Amino acid sequence: MSAITRDAASVITIEQAGQHDAQQVTLRGWLYNVRESGKLLFPIFRDGTGIIQGVCSQKEHPQAFEALRGLTQESSVIVTGIIRSEKRAPGGYEIGVTKVEIVQKVPESDPYPIQLKEHGVDFLLDRRHLWIRSPRQAAILRIRAEAIRAAREYMDGQGYTLTDAPVFTPAACEGTTTLFEVNYIDDQKAYLTQSGQLYVEATAMALGKVYTFGPTFRAEKSKTRRHLTEFWMLEPEAAYADLSDMMALGEGLVSHMVQSALKNRQRELETLKRDTAKLANVRPPFPRISYEEAIRILNEHGNSAKMGDDFGGDEETLLSSEYDRPVMVHRYPAAIKAFYMQPDPQRPDLALGFDMLAPEGYGEIIGGGQRVHDYDLLVKRLRENKLPEEAFQWYLDLRRYGSVPHAGFGLGLERTVAWICGTEHIREVIPFPRTIYRVYP
RNA sequence: UGGGGCGUGGUCCAACCGGUAGGACACCGCACUGUUAAUGCGGAUGGUGGUGGUUCGAAUCCACCCGCCCCAGCCA
């Protein structure tokens, strides 16, 4: 770096500009835009931490002026100047440019394709590697990073140990139609994981309270704003834990993620024009309603859902609109839930599971509950679901050797971040989204 | 996999009950010392997703194909 930053002491990032009022500093970044007004130029610089307006006078700094005049968008530049408080500048500060070093000029014959104008989704997604430079996309990615940091901070603080699950798996955990099959060594077949859950149950029996955090893959033909084929999931699991323990953990985790974003990424939420008043209430306790209560609420609002139905997008949106924070729906009918869900001893037709529904129509962000810990019952469920028992022998071992009641859940990172950011579509909250018809770039 | 919608210059759109494909932005030039996706004036480039059909004539009508978007199912 020293080759291009003679005086490292004065190099700052744009987000630090406010701490250097009236000082000479050097910024290293890219030219976001230039406005011309006679013998004054107003270049806008970005460096990944923010954007700042510059001012350059032809009369006072002719060399810098000539370097910037007509310079192409996204050319990389190192600029030196005086930071000053300026209420006419976006952000409240500007840099009076005295010196400009062009690191690479974007050629005029091949200009930066993304203009400061409206573009279609397909155009932008084809150029996702460049789109992420825009202030809005950069803000989203910073909020995503904060959500991950806060989630791990919370889990670690609750005594949970991170234990990673494999990406290659031998079989499905819930059916085979949505699995990505890959060629493994010597003509073996393997599948990309749909969930780390089965493995995290094993590590919970080894370490007590654990979680996984990693990518999961689903070859679902879903083409909605809530679906990706590759998404990240955080999955806690705890031995000797029950349904209510997991609902408490879920509300604590989600609250901490939201409150951390509000506290540490306020500027980015402003960039997104997110109505943060709607996030401020997201603190424990979250409402908990049973499936049967949920059906009653839906019916009172004219929805025709009846006992035994699973909830779709309409039902989720209607239910969540009743509350100012996420709502947890528990004890669904066992028939519509996964084979590993523990039945309610009071009501064996109900499963000790729960979903957490985010407000504002963002849908299910958590699904989980107690797992079947009885060997015979689990075998019965595997057979009922026509799952290959051989592939689940290791999973059955967990019920053979010191089985205990246990519970956990999966939190969908992108849905949670999409809700925090208030984005229209989930694909904006992951650096390089993978959807059913898109694997580029 | 169903239902609905959309493919027009580099980009975003208009023309679509058939009749000369147009605008804005971007780009280039000039003017402007406080601009806010700057503005004003001037200029050059460049397009109907593909194949076939109907017709004197197709961006427009028809068939098939390709691509994309939204919704549903499934799920996080």
Coordinates of C-alpha atoms (C1' of nucleotides) in Angstrom, one line a residue:
Chain A
M1 CA 0.0 0.0 0.0
S2 CA 2.8 2.4 0.8
A3 CA 3.5 2.7 -3.0
I4 CA 0.2 4.6 -3.4
T5 CA -0.3 6.2 0.0
R6 CA 2.8 8.2 0.9
D7 CA 1.4 9.5 4.2
A8 CA -0.5 6.6 5.7
A9 CA -1.3 8.6 8.9
S10 CA -3.7 10.8 7.0
V11 CA -5.5 8.1 5.2
I12 CA -9.1 7.7 6.5
T13 CA -12.3 6.1 5.5
I14 CA -15.4 8.1 4.5
E15 CA -17.3 7.0 7.6
Q16 CA -14.5 8.6 9.7
A17 CA -14.8 11.9 7.9
G18 CA -16.8 13.5 10.7
Q19 CA -13.9 13.0 13.2
H20 CA -11.5 14.9 10.9
D21 CA -13.2 18.3 10.5
A22 CA -10.9 20.9 9.2
Q23 CA -8.1 18.4 8.7
Q24 CA -6.3 17.3 5.6
V25 CA -6.9 13.7 4.8
T26 CA -6.6 11.2 2.0
L27 CA -9.4 9.0 0.8
R28 CA -8.9 5.9 -1.3
G29 CA -11.9 4.7 -3.3
W30 CA -13.9 5.2 -6.4
L31 CA -15.6 8.0 -8.3
Y32 CA -19.3 7.6 -7.8
N33 CA -20.4 10.6 -9.9
V34 CA -19.3 14.1 -10.9
R35 CA -21.5 17.1 -11.3
E36 CA -20.1 20.1 -13.1
S37 CA -21.1 23.7 -12.5
G38 CA -18.8 26.0 -14.4
K39 CA -15.4 26.2 -12.9
L40 CA -16.6 24.2 -9.9
L41 CA -16.8 20.4 -9.8
F42 CA -18.7 18.3 -7.3
P43 CA -17.3 14.8 -7.4
I44 CA -18.9 12.1 -5.2
F45 CA -16.5 9.5 -3.9
R46 CA -17.3 6.2 -2.3
D47 CA -15.0 3.8 -0.5
G48 CA -17.2 1.0 0.7
T49 CA -17.8 2.7 4.1
G50 CA -20.0 5.5 2.7
I51 CA -20.1 8.3 0.1
I52 CA -18.9 11.9 0.4
Q53 CA -19.2 14.9 -1.8
G54 CA -16.0 16.7 -2.9
V55 CA -15.6 20.2 -4.2
C56 CA -12.9 21.3 -6.6
S57 CA -12.3 24.7 -8.0
Q58 CA -10.5 25.2 -11.3
K59 CA -9.0 28.4 -10.1
E60 CA -7.5 27.1 -6.9
H61 CA -6.6 23.5 -7.9
P62 CA -6.3 23.4 -11.7
Q63 CA -4.5 20.0 -11.7
A64 CA -7.1 18.2 -9.6
F65 CA -9.8 20.0 -11.5
E66 CA -8.5 18.7 -14.9
A67 CA -8.1 15.2 -13.5
L68 CA -11.6 15.0 -12.3
R69 CA -13.4 16.8 -15.2
G70 CA -15.0 14.3 -17.4
L71 CA -13.6 11.4 -15.3
T72 CA -15.6 8.3 -15.8
Q73 CA -17.9 6.8 -13.2
E74 CA -16.3 4.1 -11.0
S75 CA -12.7 5.1 -11.9
S76 CA -10.5 4.3 -8.9
V77 CA -9.0 7.4 -7.3
I78 CA -7.0 8.5 -4.3
V79 CA -7.9 12.0 -3.3
T80 CA -6.4 14.4 -0.8
G81 CA -8.2 17.4 0.6
I82 CA -9.6 19.2 3.6
I83 CA -12.7 17.8 5.4
R84 CA -15.2 20.4 6.4
S85 CA -18.6 20.6 7.8
E86 CA -21.0 21.7 5.0
K87 CA -24.7 21.7 5.4
R88 CA -25.3 21.8 1.6
A89 CA -23.4 18.5 1.2
P90 CA -25.2 15.2 1.5
G91 CA -24.1 13.7 4.8
G92 CA -23.1 17.0 6.3
Y93 CA -19.4 16.8 5.4
E94 CA -17.5 17.4 2.2
I95 CA -13.9 17.3 1.1
G96 CA -12.2 20.2 -0.5
V97 CA -10.1 18.4 -3.1
T98 CA -6.6 19.5 -3.5
K99 CA -5.0 16.5 -5.1
V100 CA -6.2 13.6 -7.2
E101 CA -4.4 10.4 -8.2
I102 CA -6.1 8.2 -10.7
V103 CA -5.4 4.6 -10.0
Q104 CA -7.4 3.3 -13.0
K105 CA -9.5 5.2 -15.4
V106 CA -12.6 3.4 -16.6
P107 CA -12.3 3.8 -20.4
E108 CA -14.8 6.1 -22.1
S109 CA -15.3 3.5 -24.8
D110 CA -16.5 1.0 -22.2
P111 CA -18.2 2.9 -19.5
Y112 CA -19.5 1.5 -16.2
P113 CA -22.8 -0.1 -17.1
I114 CA -24.8 0.7 -14.1
Q115 CA -26.1 4.3 -14.3
L116 CA -27.5 6.4 -11.5
K117 CA -30.9 5.7 -13.0
E118 CA -33.5 3.1 -12.9
H119 CA -32.6 -0.4 -14.1
G120 CA -34.6 -3.6 -14.4
V121 CA -34.0 -6.5 -12.0
D122 CA -32.6 -8.8 -14.6
F123 CA -30.1 -6.3 -15.9
L124 CA -28.9 -5.7 -12.3
L125 CA -28.7 -9.3 -11.4
D126 CA -26.6 -10.1 -14.5
R127 CA -24.2 -7.5 -13.1
R128 CA -24.6 -8.4 -9.4
H129 CA -20.8 -8.2 -9.1
L130 CA -21.0 -4.5 -9.9
W131 CA -24.5 -3.8 -8.4
I132 CA -23.2 -4.5 -4.9
R133 CA -21.1 -1.2 -5.2
S134 CA -24.3 0.8 -5.1
P135 CA -24.9 2.5 -1.7
R136 CA -28.1 0.6 -1.2
Q137 CA -26.7 -2.8 -1.8
A138 CA -23.6 -2.1 0.2
A139 CA -25.8 -1.0 3.1
I140 CA -27.8 -4.3 2.9
L141 CA -24.6 -6.3 3.0
R142 CA -23.3 -4.5 6.0
I143 CA -26.6 -5.1 7.8
R144 CA -26.4 -8.8 6.9
A145 CA -22.9 -8.9 8.4
E146 CA -24.2 -7.3 11.5
A147 CA -27.1 -9.7 11.8
I148 CA -24.7 -12.6 11.6
R149 CA -22.3 -11.1 14.1
A150 CA -25.1 -10.4 16.5
A151 CA -26.6 -13.9 16.1
R152 CA -23.3 -15.6 16.9
E153 CA -22.7 -13.2 19.8
Y154 CA -26.1 -14.1 21.2
M155 CA -25.7 -17.9 20.7
D156 CA -22.2 -17.9 22.2
G157 CA -23.4 -15.8 25.1
Q158 CA -26.1 -18.3 25.8
G159 CA -23.5 -21.1 26.2
Y160 CA -24.0 -22.6 22.7
T161 CA -21.0 -24.1 20.9
L162 CA -20.7 -23.7 17.1
T163 CA -20.5 -27.2 15.5
D164 CA -20.6 -27.2 11.8
A165 CA -22.6 -29.7 9.8
P166 CA -21.4 -31.2 6.5
V167 CA -22.5 -29.9 3.1
F168 CA -22.3 -33.3 1.4
T169 CA -24.9 -35.7 2.9
P170 CA -25.8 -39.2 2.1
A171 CA -29.6 -38.8 2.0
A172 CA -32.5 -36.4 2.4
C173 CA -33.7 -35.3 5.7
E174 CA -37.2 -34.6 4.4
G175 CA -37.8 -36.2 1.1
T176 CA -35.7 -36.4 -2.1
T177 CA -37.4 -34.2 -4.6
T178 CA -35.8 -31.0 -3.5
L179 CA -32.2 -32.4 -3.2
F180 CA -29.3 -31.3 -5.4
E181 CA -27.5 -34.5 -6.4
V182 CA -23.8 -34.4 -7.0
N183 CA -21.3 -36.9 -8.3
Y184 CA -19.1 -38.0 -5.4
I185 CA -15.9 -40.0 -5.7
D186 CA -16.0 -43.2 -7.8
D187 CA -19.6 -42.9 -9.1
Q188 CA -21.1 -42.5 -5.6
K189 CA -24.0 -40.2 -5.3
A190 CA -24.1 -37.5 -2.6
Y191 CA -26.5 -34.6 -2.0
L192 CA -26.1 -31.0 -0.9
T193 CA -27.5 -30.5 2.6
Q194 CA -31.0 -29.2 3.0
S195 CA -30.5 -28.7 6.8
G196 CA -27.8 -29.4 9.3
Q197 CA -30.4 -30.5 11.8
L198 CA -29.8 -34.2 12.0
Y199 CA -26.1 -33.6 12.5
V200 CA -26.6 -30.9 15.1
E201 CA -28.8 -33.3 17.1
A202 CA -25.7 -35.6 17.2
T203 CA -23.4 -32.8 18.3
A204 CA -26.0 -31.7 20.9
M205 CA -25.7 -35.2 22.5
A206 CA -21.9 -34.6 22.6
L207 CA -21.7 -31.0 23.7
G208 CA -25.1 -30.2 25.2
K209 CA -26.0 -26.8 23.6
V210 CA -24.8 -26.3 20.1
Y211 CA -25.6 -24.6 16.8
T212 CA -24.7 -24.8 13.2
F213 CA -24.4 -21.9 10.8
G214 CA -23.9 -22.5 7.2
P215 CA -25.4 -22.7 3.7
T216 CA -28.2 -25.0 2.8
F217 CA -29.5 -26.0 -0.6
R218 CA -33.0 -26.8 -1.8
A219 CA -33.9 -27.6 -5.4
E220 CA -37.4 -26.3 -4.9
K221 CA -39.2 -25.0 -7.9
S222 CA -40.1 -21.9 -5.9
K223 CA -39.9 -18.6 -7.7
T224 CA -41.2 -16.3 -5.1
R225 CA -39.6 -13.3 -3.4
R226 CA -39.1 -15.4 -0.3
H227 CA -37.1 -18.2 -1.9
L228 CA -33.5 -19.0 -2.8
T229 CA -32.0 -22.3 -3.8
E230 CA -28.9 -21.6 -1.6
F231 CA -29.5 -19.8 1.7
W232 CA -27.9 -19.6 5.1
M233 CA -29.4 -21.1 8.2
L234 CA -28.6 -20.9 11.9
E235 CA -29.7 -24.1 13.7
P236 CA -29.5 -24.3 17.5
E237 CA -30.1 -27.6 19.2
A238 CA -30.0 -28.4 23.0
A239 CA -30.1 -31.6 24.9
Y240 CA -32.7 -31.7 27.7
A241 CA -34.5 -28.7 26.1
D242 CA -38.2 -28.5 25.4
L243 CA -40.5 -26.4 23.2
S244 CA -40.8 -23.5 25.5
D245 CA -37.0 -23.3 25.9
M246 CA -36.7 -23.0 22.1
M247 CA -39.4 -20.3 21.8
A248 CA -37.5 -18.3 24.5
L249 CA -34.2 -18.8 22.7
G250 CA -35.8 -17.8 19.4
E251 CA -37.3 -14.6 20.6
G252 CA -34.0 -13.7 22.4
L253 CA -32.0 -14.4 19.3
V254 CA -34.2 -12.5 16.9
S255 CA -34.5 -9.5 19.3
H256 CA -30.8 -9.3 19.7
M257 CA -30.3 -9.4 15.9
V258 CA -32.8 -6.6 15.3
Q259 CA -31.6 -4.4 18.2
S260 CA -28.0 -4.8 17.2
A261 CA -28.8 -3.7 13.6
L262 CA -30.7 -0.7 15.0
K263 CA -27.8 0.2 17.3
N264 CA -24.8 -0.5 15.0
R265 CA -26.2 0.0 11.5
Q266 CA -28.4 3.0 11.9
R267 CA -26.8 4.8 9.0
E268 CA -27.3 1.8 6.7
L269 CA -31.0 1.5 7.7
E270 CA -31.4 5.2 6.9
T271 CA -29.8 4.6 3.4
L272 CA -32.5 2.0 2.9
K273 CA -35.2 4.4 4.2
R274 CA -36.3 1.6 6.5
D275 CA -39.1 2.6 8.9
T276 CA -37.1 1.7 12.1
A277 CA -40.1 2.5 14.3
K278 CA -41.5 -0.9 13.2
L279 CA -38.3 -2.6 14.4
A280 CA -37.9 -0.8 17.7
N281 CA -40.7 -2.9 19.4
V282 CA -39.0 -6.1 18.6
R283 CA -38.1 -7.1 22.1
P284 CA -39.2 -10.1 24.3
P285 CA -41.8 -11.3 24.9
F286 CA -43.1 -12.2 21.5
P287 CA -46.7 -13.4 21.4
R288 CA -47.2 -17.2 21.5
I289 CA -50.4 -18.6 20.1
S290 CA -51.4 -22.2 19.5
Y291 CA -52.2 -23.5 16.1
E292 CA -55.9 -23.8 17.2
E293 CA -55.9 -20.2 18.3
A294 CA -54.4 -19.2 15.0
I295 CA -57.2 -20.9 13.1
R296 CA -59.7 -19.1 15.2
I297 CA -58.1 -15.7 14.6
L298 CA -57.9 -16.4 10.9
N299 CA -61.6 -17.4 10.8
E300 CA -62.5 -14.2 12.7
H301 CA -60.8 -12.2 9.9
G302 CA -62.7 -14.0 7.1
N303 CA -60.0 -16.5 6.2
S304 CA -61.4 -20.0 5.6
A305 CA -58.5 -22.0 7.1
K306 CA -59.7 -25.0 8.9
M307 CA -58.2 -27.5 11.3
G308 CA -55.5 -29.6 9.6
D309 CA -54.6 -27.0 7.0
D310 CA -51.0 -25.7 6.8
F311 CA -50.6 -22.0 6.5
G312 CA -49.6 -20.3 3.3
G313 CA -48.4 -16.8 2.6
D314 CA -51.8 -15.3 3.0
E315 CA -52.4 -16.9 6.4
E316 CA -48.9 -16.0 7.6
T317 CA -49.4 -12.3 6.6
L318 CA -52.8 -12.1 8.1
L319 CA -51.6 -13.6 11.4
S320 CA -48.5 -11.5 11.7
S321 CA -50.3 -8.3 10.9
E322 CA -52.1 -8.7 14.3
Y323 CA -48.9 -7.9 16.2
D324 CA -46.1 -5.3 16.3
R325 CA -43.4 -8.0 16.6
P326 CA -42.9 -11.5 15.4
V327 CA -45.5 -14.1 16.5
M328 CA -44.8 -17.7 17.4
V329 CA -47.4 -20.3 16.4
H330 CA -47.0 -23.6 18.3
R331 CA -48.5 -27.1 18.3
Y332 CA -49.3 -27.7 14.7
P333 CA -51.1 -30.9 13.7
A334 CA -48.5 -33.7 13.6
A335 CA -49.8 -34.8 10.2
I336 CA -48.5 -31.6 8.4
K337 CA -45.1 -31.5 10.2
A338 CA -41.8 -33.4 9.7
F339 CA -41.3 -37.0 10.8
Y340 CA -38.9 -36.1 13.6
M341 CA -41.3 -33.8 15.5
Q342 CA -42.2 -35.0 19.0
P343 CA -45.9 -35.4 19.6
D344 CA -47.6 -33.5 22.5
P345 CA -48.2 -36.0 25.3
Q346 CA -51.5 -34.2 26.1
R347 CA -52.6 -34.2 22.5
P348 CA -50.8 -36.8 20.4
D349 CA -52.3 -35.4 17.2
L350 CA -50.3 -32.2 17.7
A351 CA -46.6 -31.8 17.3
L352 CA -44.4 -29.9 19.8
G353 CA -43.2 -27.6 17.1
F354 CA -43.4 -23.9 16.4
D355 CA -42.9 -21.4 13.6
M356 CA -41.9 -17.8 14.1
L357 CA -43.6 -15.4 11.6
A358 CA -42.0 -12.1 10.9
P359 CA -44.2 -8.9 10.7
E360 CA -45.0 -7.0 7.5
G361 CA -45.5 -10.1 5.4
Y362 CA -42.0 -11.5 5.5
G363 CA -43.2 -14.9 6.5
E364 CA -41.7 -17.7 8.4
I365 CA -38.2 -17.0 9.7
I366 CA -37.9 -19.8 12.2
G367 CA -39.3 -23.3 12.3
G368 CA -38.5 -25.9 15.0
G369 CA -39.5 -27.7 18.1
Q370 CA -38.9 -30.9 20.1
R371 CA -37.5 -33.9 18.3
V372 CA -38.7 -37.5 18.7
H373 CA -36.4 -39.0 21.3
D374 CA -38.0 -42.5 21.5
Y375 CA -36.3 -45.1 19.3
D376 CA -39.5 -47.1 18.5
L377 CA -41.5 -44.0 17.6
L378 CA -38.8 -42.7 15.4
V379 CA -38.5 -46.0 13.5
K380 CA -42.3 -45.9 13.0
R381 CA -42.2 -42.4 11.7
L382 CA -39.4 -43.2 9.3
R383 CA -41.5 -46.1 7.9
E384 CA -44.6 -44.0 7.7
N385 CA -42.7 -41.5 5.6
K386 CA -41.1 -44.2 3.4
L387 CA -37.6 -43.0 4.3
P388 CA -34.6 -45.3 3.7
E389 CA -33.8 -46.7 7.2
E390 CA -30.3 -47.7 6.3
A391 CA -29.3 -44.1 5.7
F392 CA -30.7 -43.1 9.1
Q393 CA -28.9 -45.8 11.2
W394 CA -26.5 -43.3 12.6
Y395 CA -29.4 -41.0 13.5
L396 CA -31.2 -43.9 15.2
D397 CA -28.0 -44.5 17.2
L398 CA -28.7 -41.2 19.0
R399 CA -31.9 -42.9 20.3
R400 CA -30.1 -46.1 21.1
Y401 CA -27.3 -44.7 23.2
G402 CA -28.5 -42.3 26.0
S403 CA -31.4 -40.7 24.2
V404 CA -32.8 -37.6 25.9
P405 CA -35.5 -35.1 25.1
H406 CA -34.1 -32.3 23.0
A407 CA -35.2 -29.5 20.8
G408 CA -34.0 -26.9 18.3
F409 CA -34.9 -24.8 15.4
G410 CA -33.7 -23.3 12.1
L411 CA -33.5 -19.6 11.5
G412 CA -33.5 -18.5 7.9
L413 CA -30.9 -15.8 7.7
E414 CA -32.0 -14.1 4.4
R415 CA -35.6 -13.9 5.4
T416 CA -34.6 -12.4 8.7
V417 CA -32.3 -9.9 7.0
A418 CA -34.8 -9.1 4.3
W419 CA -37.3 -8.2 7.0
I420 CA -34.8 -6.1 9.0
C421 CA -33.8 -4.2 5.8
G422 CA -37.4 -4.0 4.5
T423 CA -36.3 -5.2 1.0
E424 CA -38.8 -6.2 -1.6
H425 CA -37.0 -9.4 -2.4
I426 CA -34.8 -11.8 -0.5
R427 CA -32.3 -12.0 -3.4
E428 CA -31.0 -8.5 -2.4
V429 CA -29.8 -9.6 1.0
I430 CA -27.2 -12.2 -0.1
P431 CA -24.1 -11.2 -2.0
F432 CA -24.6 -13.5 -4.9
P433 CA -28.2 -15.0 -5.0
R434 CA -28.9 -18.4 -6.4
T435 CA -32.4 -18.9 -7.6
I436 CA -34.0 -21.6 -9.6
Y437 CA -33.0 -20.0 -12.9
R438 CA -29.9 -18.1 -11.9
V439 CA -26.4 -19.2 -11.1
Y440 CA -24.5 -16.3 -12.7
P441 CA -22.5 -14.4 -11.8
Chain B
rU1 C1' -45.5 -28.0 -11.8
rG2 C1' -50.1 -24.8 -12.3
rG3 C1' -52.2 -19.4 -13.0
rG4 C1' -51.1 -14.4 -14.6
rG5 C1' -47.7 -10.8 -16.9
rC6 C1' -43.5 -9.1 -19.8
rG7 C1' -39.4 -9.3 -23.9
rU8 C1' -38.6 -2.4 -28.5
rG9 C1' -31.4 1.6 -29.3
rG10 C1' -26.3 1.0 -24.0
rU11 C1' -30.4 1.8 -20.1
rC12 C1' -35.7 3.0 -18.8
rC13 C1' -40.0 3.3 -21.5
rA14 C1' -43.9 4.9 -25.6
rA15 C1' -46.1 3.2 -30.3
rC16 C1' -49.6 -2.6 -30.0
rC17 C1' -58.2 -3.0 -32.7
rG18 C1' -51.7 -4.0 -38.9
rG19 C1' -49.8 1.5 -42.5
rU20 C1' -42.7 5.9 -42.4
rA21 C1' -40.4 2.6 -34.9
rG22 C1' -40.3 7.6 -31.0
rG23 C1' -38.9 10.0 -26.2
rA24 C1' -36.0 10.4 -21.9
rC25 C1' -31.5 9.1 -19.8
rA26 C1' -26.5 7.6 -21.0
rC27 C1' -22.4 9.4 -24.6
rC28 C1' -19.7 13.8 -27.2
rG29 C1' -19.3 19.4 -27.5
rC30 C1' -20.5 24.3 -25.5
rA31 C1' -22.2 27.5 -21.2
rC32 C1' -22.5 28.1 -15.9
rU33 C1' -18.3 29.3 -8.8
rG34 C1' -22.8 25.7 -4.6
rU35 C1' -24.3 21.5 -7.3
rU36 C1' -27.9 17.5 -4.9
rA37 C1' -29.7 11.3 -10.3
rA38 C1' -27.4 19.5 -11.4
rU39 C1' -29.4 22.5 -15.4
rG40 C1' -29.7 24.9 -20.4
rC41 C1' -28.3 24.7 -25.7
rG42 C1' -26.3 21.7 -29.7
rG43 C1' -24.6 16.8 -31.8
rA44 C1' -23.6 11.7 -33.3
rU45 C1' -24.6 6.5 -32.6
rG46 C1' -27.9 2.8 -32.3
rG47 C1' -33.4 -1.3 -31.5
rU48 C1' -38.6 -4.7 -32.2
rG49 C1' -35.8 -12.3 -28.1
rG50 C1' -36.0 -16.6 -32.0
rU51 C1' -38.4 -19.5 -36.0
rG52 C1' -42.5 -20.1 -39.0
rG53 C1' -47.4 -18.4 -40.6
rU54 C1' -51.6 -14.8 -42.2
rU55 C1' -51.2 -10.1 -45.2
rC56 C1' -49.9 -5.6 -50.5
rG57 C1' -47.7 -4.5 -45.7
rA58 C1' -46.3 -7.3 -38.9
rA59 C1' -43.2 -4.3 -33.0
rU60 C1' -48.6 -4.9 -33.5
rC61 C1' -52.5 -10.8 -35.4
rC62 C1' -51.6 -16.5 -35.0
rA63 C1' -48.4 -21.0 -33.7
rC64 C1' -44.2 -23.0 -31.5
rC65 C1' -39.6 -22.1 -29.0
rC66 C1' -36.3 -19.2 -25.7
rG67 C1' -35.6 -15.9 -21.6
rC68 C1' -37.4 -13.1 -17.4
rC69 C1' -41.0 -11.3 -13.6
rC70 C1' -45.1 -12.1 -10.1
rC71 C1' -48.5 -15.4 -7.5
rA72 C1' -49.7 -20.5 -5.7
rG73 C1' -47.8 -25.2 -3.9
rC74 C1' -43.3 -26.6 -0.9
rC75 C1' -40.4 -24.5 2.6
rA76 C1' -36.4 -21.0 6.0

